[in-house]
Coordinates of C-alpha atoms and ligand atoms in Angstrom, one line a residue:
X12 CA 41.7 149.3 193.6
X13 CA 39.4 151.5 191.5
X14 CA 38.0 149.0 189.2
X15 CA 38.5 145.5 187.8
X16 CA 38.9 144.8 184.1
X17 CA 37.8 141.3 184.3
X18 CA 34.1 140.7 184.6
X19 CA 33.3 137.6 186.7
X20 CA 31.4 136.1 183.7
X21 CA 34.6 136.4 181.6
X22 CA 36.6 134.7 184.4
X23 CA 34.2 131.8 184.5
X24 CA 34.3 131.5 180.8
X25 CA 38.1 131.6 180.6
X26 CA 38.2 129.0 183.3
X27 CA 35.8 126.7 181.5
X28 CA 37.7 127.0 178.3
X29 CA 41.0 126.2 179.9
X30 CA 39.6 123.2 181.8
X31 CA 38.3 121.9 178.5
X32 CA 41.7 122.2 176.9
X33 CA 43.6 120.7 179.8
X34 CA 42.0 117.4 178.8
X35 CA 44.1 117.5 175.6
X36 CA 47.5 118.1 177.1
X37 CA 50.1 116.5 179.3
X38 CA 51.9 119.4 180.8
X39 CA 51.2 123.1 181.6
X40 CA 53.7 125.8 180.9
X41 CA 52.8 128.6 183.3
X42 CA 54.3 131.8 182.2
X43 CA 55.1 134.4 184.8
X44 CA 57.1 137.7 184.8
X45 CA 60.5 137.1 186.3
X46 CA 60.4 140.5 187.9
X47 CA 57.3 139.6 189.9
X48 CA 56.9 135.9 189.8
X49 CA 54.2 135.6 192.5
X50 CA 52.2 138.8 191.7
X51 CA 52.0 137.8 188.0
X52 CA 50.5 134.4 188.8
X53 CA 46.8 134.0 188.5
X54 CA 45.2 133.6 191.9
X55 CA 43.4 130.4 191.0
X56 CA 46.0 128.7 188.9
X57 CA 46.6 125.7 191.3
X58 CA 42.9 125.1 191.5
X59 CA 42.4 125.4 187.7
X60 CA 45.4 123.2 186.7
X61 CA 44.9 120.6 189.4
X62 CA 47.5 117.9 189.3
X63 CA 48.7 118.2 185.7
X64 CA 52.5 118.4 185.7
X65 CA 53.6 122.0 185.5
X66 CA 56.6 124.0 184.5
X67 CA 56.9 127.6 185.5
X68 CA 58.7 129.8 182.9
X69 CA 60.2 132.9 184.5
X70 CA 59.9 135.1 181.4
X71 CA 61.3 138.6 180.6
X72 CA 64.4 137.5 182.6
X73 CA 66.4 140.1 180.6
X74 CA 64.5 142.8 182.4
X75 CA 64.8 141.2 185.9
X76 CA 67.6 141.5 188.4
X77 CA 69.7 138.3 187.8
X78 CA 70.6 137.9 191.5
X79 CA 66.9 138.0 192.5
X80 CA 65.9 135.7 189.7
X81 CA 68.4 133.2 191.2
X82 CA 66.6 133.5 194.5
X83 CA 63.3 132.8 192.8
X84 CA 64.7 129.7 191.1
X85 CA 65.8 128.4 194.6
X86 CA 62.4 129.4 196.1
X87 CA 60.5 127.3 193.6
X88 CA 63.0 124.4 193.7
X89 CA 62.5 124.2 197.5
X90 CA 58.8 123.8 196.8
X91 CA 59.5 121.1 194.2
X92 CA 58.3 123.3 191.4
X93 CA 60.3 123.1 188.2
X94 CA 61.2 126.4 186.6
X95 CA 63.1 127.6 183.6
X96 CA 64.3 131.2 183.3
X97 CA 63.7 132.5 179.8
X98 CA 63.7 135.5 177.5
X99 CA 61.0 134.8 175.0
X100 CA 62.0 137.8 172.9
X101 CA 65.6 136.6 172.2
X102 CA 64.8 132.9 172.7
X103 CA 67.3 132.5 175.5
X104 CA 66.6 129.5 177.8
X105 CA 63.9 128.1 175.5
X106 CA 66.0 125.2 174.3
X107 CA 65.7 123.6 177.8
X108 CA 61.9 123.4 177.7
X109 CA 61.3 120.2 175.6
X110 CA 63.7 118.2 177.7
X111 CA 62.1 119.3 181.0
X112 CA 58.6 118.8 179.6
X113 CA 59.6 115.2 178.7
X114 CA 61.0 114.6 182.1
X115 CA 57.8 115.9 183.8
X116 CA 55.9 113.4 181.8
X117 CA 58.2 110.5 182.3
X118 CA 55.7 108.4 184.4
X119 CA 53.1 108.6 181.7
X120 CA 55.7 107.8 179.0
X121 CA 57.0 104.8 181.0
X122 CA 53.4 103.5 181.3
X123 CA 53.0 103.8 177.6
X124 CA 56.2 101.8 177.0
X125 CA 55.1 99.2 179.5
X126 CA 51.9 98.8 177.6
X127 CA 53.8 98.5 174.4
X128 CA 52.5 101.8 173.1
X129 CA 54.9 104.0 171.2
X130 CA 55.4 107.2 173.2
X131 CA 54.1 110.3 171.4
X132 CA 55.2 113.9 171.7
X133 CA 54.5 115.7 174.9
X134 CA 51.5 118.0 174.6
X135 CA 51.6 121.3 176.3
X136 CA 49.4 124.4 176.9
X137 CA 50.7 127.8 177.8
X138 CA 48.9 129.7 180.5
X139 CA 49.4 133.2 181.9
X140 CA 48.0 136.6 182.6
X141 CA 47.8 139.2 179.8
X142 CA 51.1 140.8 178.6
X143 CA 53.3 138.2 180.3
X144 CA 54.7 137.2 176.9
X145 CA 52.5 134.2 175.8
X146 CA 52.3 135.2 172.2
X147 CA 55.9 136.1 172.0
X148 CA 56.9 132.7 173.5
X149 CA 54.6 130.7 171.1
X150 CA 55.9 132.6 168.1
X151 CA 59.5 131.9 169.2
X152 CA 58.9 128.3 169.8
X153 CA 57.0 128.0 166.6
X154 CA 59.7 129.8 164.8
X155 CA 57.3 131.9 162.8
X156 CA 55.1 135.0 163.0
X157 CA 51.6 134.4 163.9
X158 CA 48.6 136.6 164.5
X159 CA 48.2 138.0 168.0
X160 CA 45.4 136.4 169.8
X161 CA 44.3 139.3 171.9
X162 CA 43.6 139.5 175.6
X163 CA 39.9 138.6 175.7
X164 CA 38.7 135.1 176.4
X165 CA 36.0 133.7 174.3
X166 CA 37.6 134.2 170.9
X167 CA 36.9 130.6 169.9
X168 CA 39.3 129.4 167.3
X169 CA 40.2 126.1 165.9
X170 CA 43.0 124.6 168.0
X171 CA 46.1 123.7 166.3
X172 CA 49.2 121.9 167.4
X173 CA 52.5 123.5 166.9
X174 CA 55.4 121.1 166.6
X175 CA 58.5 122.1 168.6
X176 CA 61.1 119.7 167.5
X177 CA 60.1 116.0 167.5
X178 CA 59.2 115.6 171.1
X179 CA 57.0 118.6 172.0
X180 CA 53.6 119.8 170.7
X181 CA 52.0 123.0 171.8
X182 CA 48.5 124.3 171.5
X183 CA 48.7 127.4 169.3
X184 CA 46.3 129.5 171.5
X185 CA 47.5 130.2 175.0
X186 CA 45.1 130.2 178.0
X187 CA 44.6 133.7 179.2
X188 CA 43.9 134.1 182.9
X189 CA 43.1 137.2 184.9
X190 CA 45.7 138.8 187.2
X191 CA 45.4 139.2 190.9
X192 CA 43.2 142.0 192.2
X193 CA 43.6 141.1 195.8
X194 CA 45.8 143.7 197.5
X195 CA 47.3 147.0 196.7
X196 CA 50.9 146.0 196.7
X197 CA 50.2 143.3 194.1
X198 CA 48.4 145.9 192.0
X199 CA 51.3 148.3 192.2
X200 CA 53.8 145.6 191.2
X201 CA 51.6 144.6 188.2
X202 CA 51.2 148.3 187.2
X203 CA 54.9 149.1 187.5
X204 CA 55.9 146.3 185.2
X205 CA 53.1 147.2 182.8
X206 CA 51.1 144.0 183.4
X207 CA 47.9 146.0 183.9
X208 CA 46.8 149.1 182.2
X209 CA 47.7 152.5 183.6
X210 CA 44.1 153.6 183.9
X211 CA 43.4 150.9 186.5
X212 CA 45.5 152.4 189.3
X213 CA 46.4 156.0 189.9
X214 CA 49.6 156.7 187.9
X215 CA 51.0 158.9 190.7
X216 CA 50.4 156.3 193.3
X217 CA 52.2 153.7 191.2
X218 CA 55.2 155.9 190.6
X219 CA 55.4 156.8 194.3
X220 CA 55.3 153.1 195.1
X221 CA 58.1 152.5 192.7
X222 CA 60.2 155.3 194.2
X223 CA 59.7 153.9 197.7
X224 CA 60.7 150.5 196.6
X225 CA 63.7 151.6 194.5
X226 CA 64.9 153.8 197.4
X227 CA 64.9 150.7 199.6
X228 CA 66.3 148.1 197.2
X229 CA 68.0 149.8 194.3
X230 CA 69.3 153.0 195.9
X231 CA 72.5 153.1 193.7
X232 CA 70.5 152.8 190.5
X233 CA 68.1 155.5 191.6
X234 CA 70.9 157.9 192.8
X235 CA 72.8 157.3 189.6
X236 CA 69.9 157.9 187.2
X237 CA 68.6 161.1 188.8
X238 CA 71.9 162.4 190.2
X239 CA 70.3 162.4 193.7
X240 CA 72.3 163.5 196.7
X241 CA 70.2 162.5 199.7
X242 CA 68.6 159.1 199.6
X243 CA 67.9 159.1 203.4
X244 CA 65.2 161.7 202.9
X245 CA 61.6 160.5 203.1
X246 CA 60.3 158.9 199.8
X247 CA 58.1 161.9 199.0
X248 CA 61.1 164.2 199.2
X249 CA 63.1 161.9 197.0
X250 CA 60.2 161.9 194.5
X251 CA 60.1 165.7 194.5
X252 CA 63.9 165.9 194.0
X253 CA 63.6 163.7 191.0
X254 CA 60.8 166.0 189.7
X255 CA 63.0 169.0 190.2
X256 CA 66.1 167.4 188.6
X257 CA 64.0 166.5 185.6
X258 CA 62.5 169.9 185.3
X259 CA 59.0 168.8 186.2
X260 CA 57.8 172.2 187.5
X261 CA 54.6 174.1 187.2
X262 CA 54.3 177.8 186.9
X263 CA 55.4 179.3 190.3
X264 CA 58.0 176.5 190.7
X265 CA 55.7 173.9 192.3
X266 CA 56.5 170.3 191.5
X267 CA 54.5 168.8 188.6
X268 CA 53.8 165.4 190.3
X269 CA 52.0 163.9 187.3
X270 CA 54.9 164.7 184.9
X271 CA 57.4 163.3 187.4
X272 CA 55.4 160.2 187.8
X273 CA 55.2 159.7 184.1
X274 CA 59.0 160.1 183.7
X275 CA 59.8 157.7 186.5
X276 CA 57.5 154.9 185.2
X277 CA 58.7 155.4 181.6
X278 CA 62.3 155.2 182.8
X279 CA 61.7 152.0 184.7
X280 CA 59.8 150.3 181.9
X281 CA 62.4 151.2 179.3
X282 CA 65.1 149.9 181.6
X283 CA 66.8 153.2 182.1
X284 CA 67.6 152.1 185.6
X285 CA 68.8 148.7 184.5
X286 CA 67.3 145.3 185.1
X287 CA 65.2 145.4 188.2
X288 CA 62.9 143.0 190.1
X289 CA 59.9 144.2 192.0
X290 CA 59.5 141.4 194.4
X291 CA 61.9 139.2 196.3
X292 CA 61.2 135.9 198.1
X293 CA 62.1 137.7 201.3
X294 CA 59.1 140.0 200.8
X295 CA 56.8 137.1 201.5
Ligands
GDP305 P1 50.7 138.1 175.9 O1 49.6 139.1 176.2 O2 51.0 137.3 177.1 O3 50.6 137.3 174.7 O4 52.1 139.0 175.8 P2 52.9 139.4 174.5 O5 53.6 138.2 173.9 O6 52.0 140.2 173.6 O7 54.0 140.3 175.1 C1 53.8 141.5 175.8 C2 55.0 142.4 175.7 O8 56.1 141.8 176.4 C3 55.4 142.6 174.2 O9 55.8 143.9 174.1 C4 56.6 141.7 174.1 O10 57.6 142.1 173.1 C5 57.2 141.8 175.5 N1 58.0 140.5 175.9 C6 57.5 139.3 175.9 N2 58.5 138.4 176.3 C7 59.6 139.2 176.6 C8 60.9 138.9 177.1 O11 61.2 137.8 177.5 N3 61.7 140.0 177.3 C9 61.3 141.3 177.0 N4 62.2 142.2 177.2 N5 60.1 141.6 176.5 C10 59.2 140.5 176.3

């Protein structure tokens, strides 16, 4: 990949800040993008969170392929990881969170009861990479509009607890972790879904990756959207046909690859091809 947007010093600082805040909470809500549940996880999340109980929230479920999301739910369940599939924008699925959080903390609650201490509300921290929907989720759970926190670590603010019903309290500032920079496919998946800025990877490469993937997994949607005839052609020819169909031509009739790439990515991100997932458990 061309460059990284997170300076190692910022990573270390983000990690320190989160470690500090973990001391105040009982459970972690790890927010991932339901379209790319593994690629949108921070590479060091397990190491950072340690053995705090954790709930994975498969967010933006409205944009993901429901059949693949089911597969992901099963994937995590097999690994004894609790998940809830949510849409933070509409609020769908969020009502299940307090109950599950409480269940995750039941050992601690039982110990309190044994000691004669009145159990308090479960305290949680939201963690996730930029753009995964942390602010949207917090605002939804808080039921009010709040200022956006921004993607940079180190904006030290006074922490406040947000009450979600009687039994859950949330830190109002989420923990922001860096995305994976490890391999090209992960980078492409992050870029297609808009998790990393378009300047980081070559736009054309990202769109070409998307066409290759769609051709393999979502052929019908691709054919339908661009009125394609021959999907058995090599991906580059399919890409070119999309360009021609959408009038992306330079003087002299040559394909305008940049224009075609722009259209394809815009269509995917605005769900013109429907709800799509960009990784499946079987890809791993
Ligand atoms: P943050 O950087 O993690 O705090 O992410 P934001 O909360 O700012 O969300 C990034 C973008 O994703 C915004 O445009 C949100 O409206 C959008 N978003 C967040 N959650 C959802 C969701 O569940 N569904 C859809 N469709 N969009 C979402």
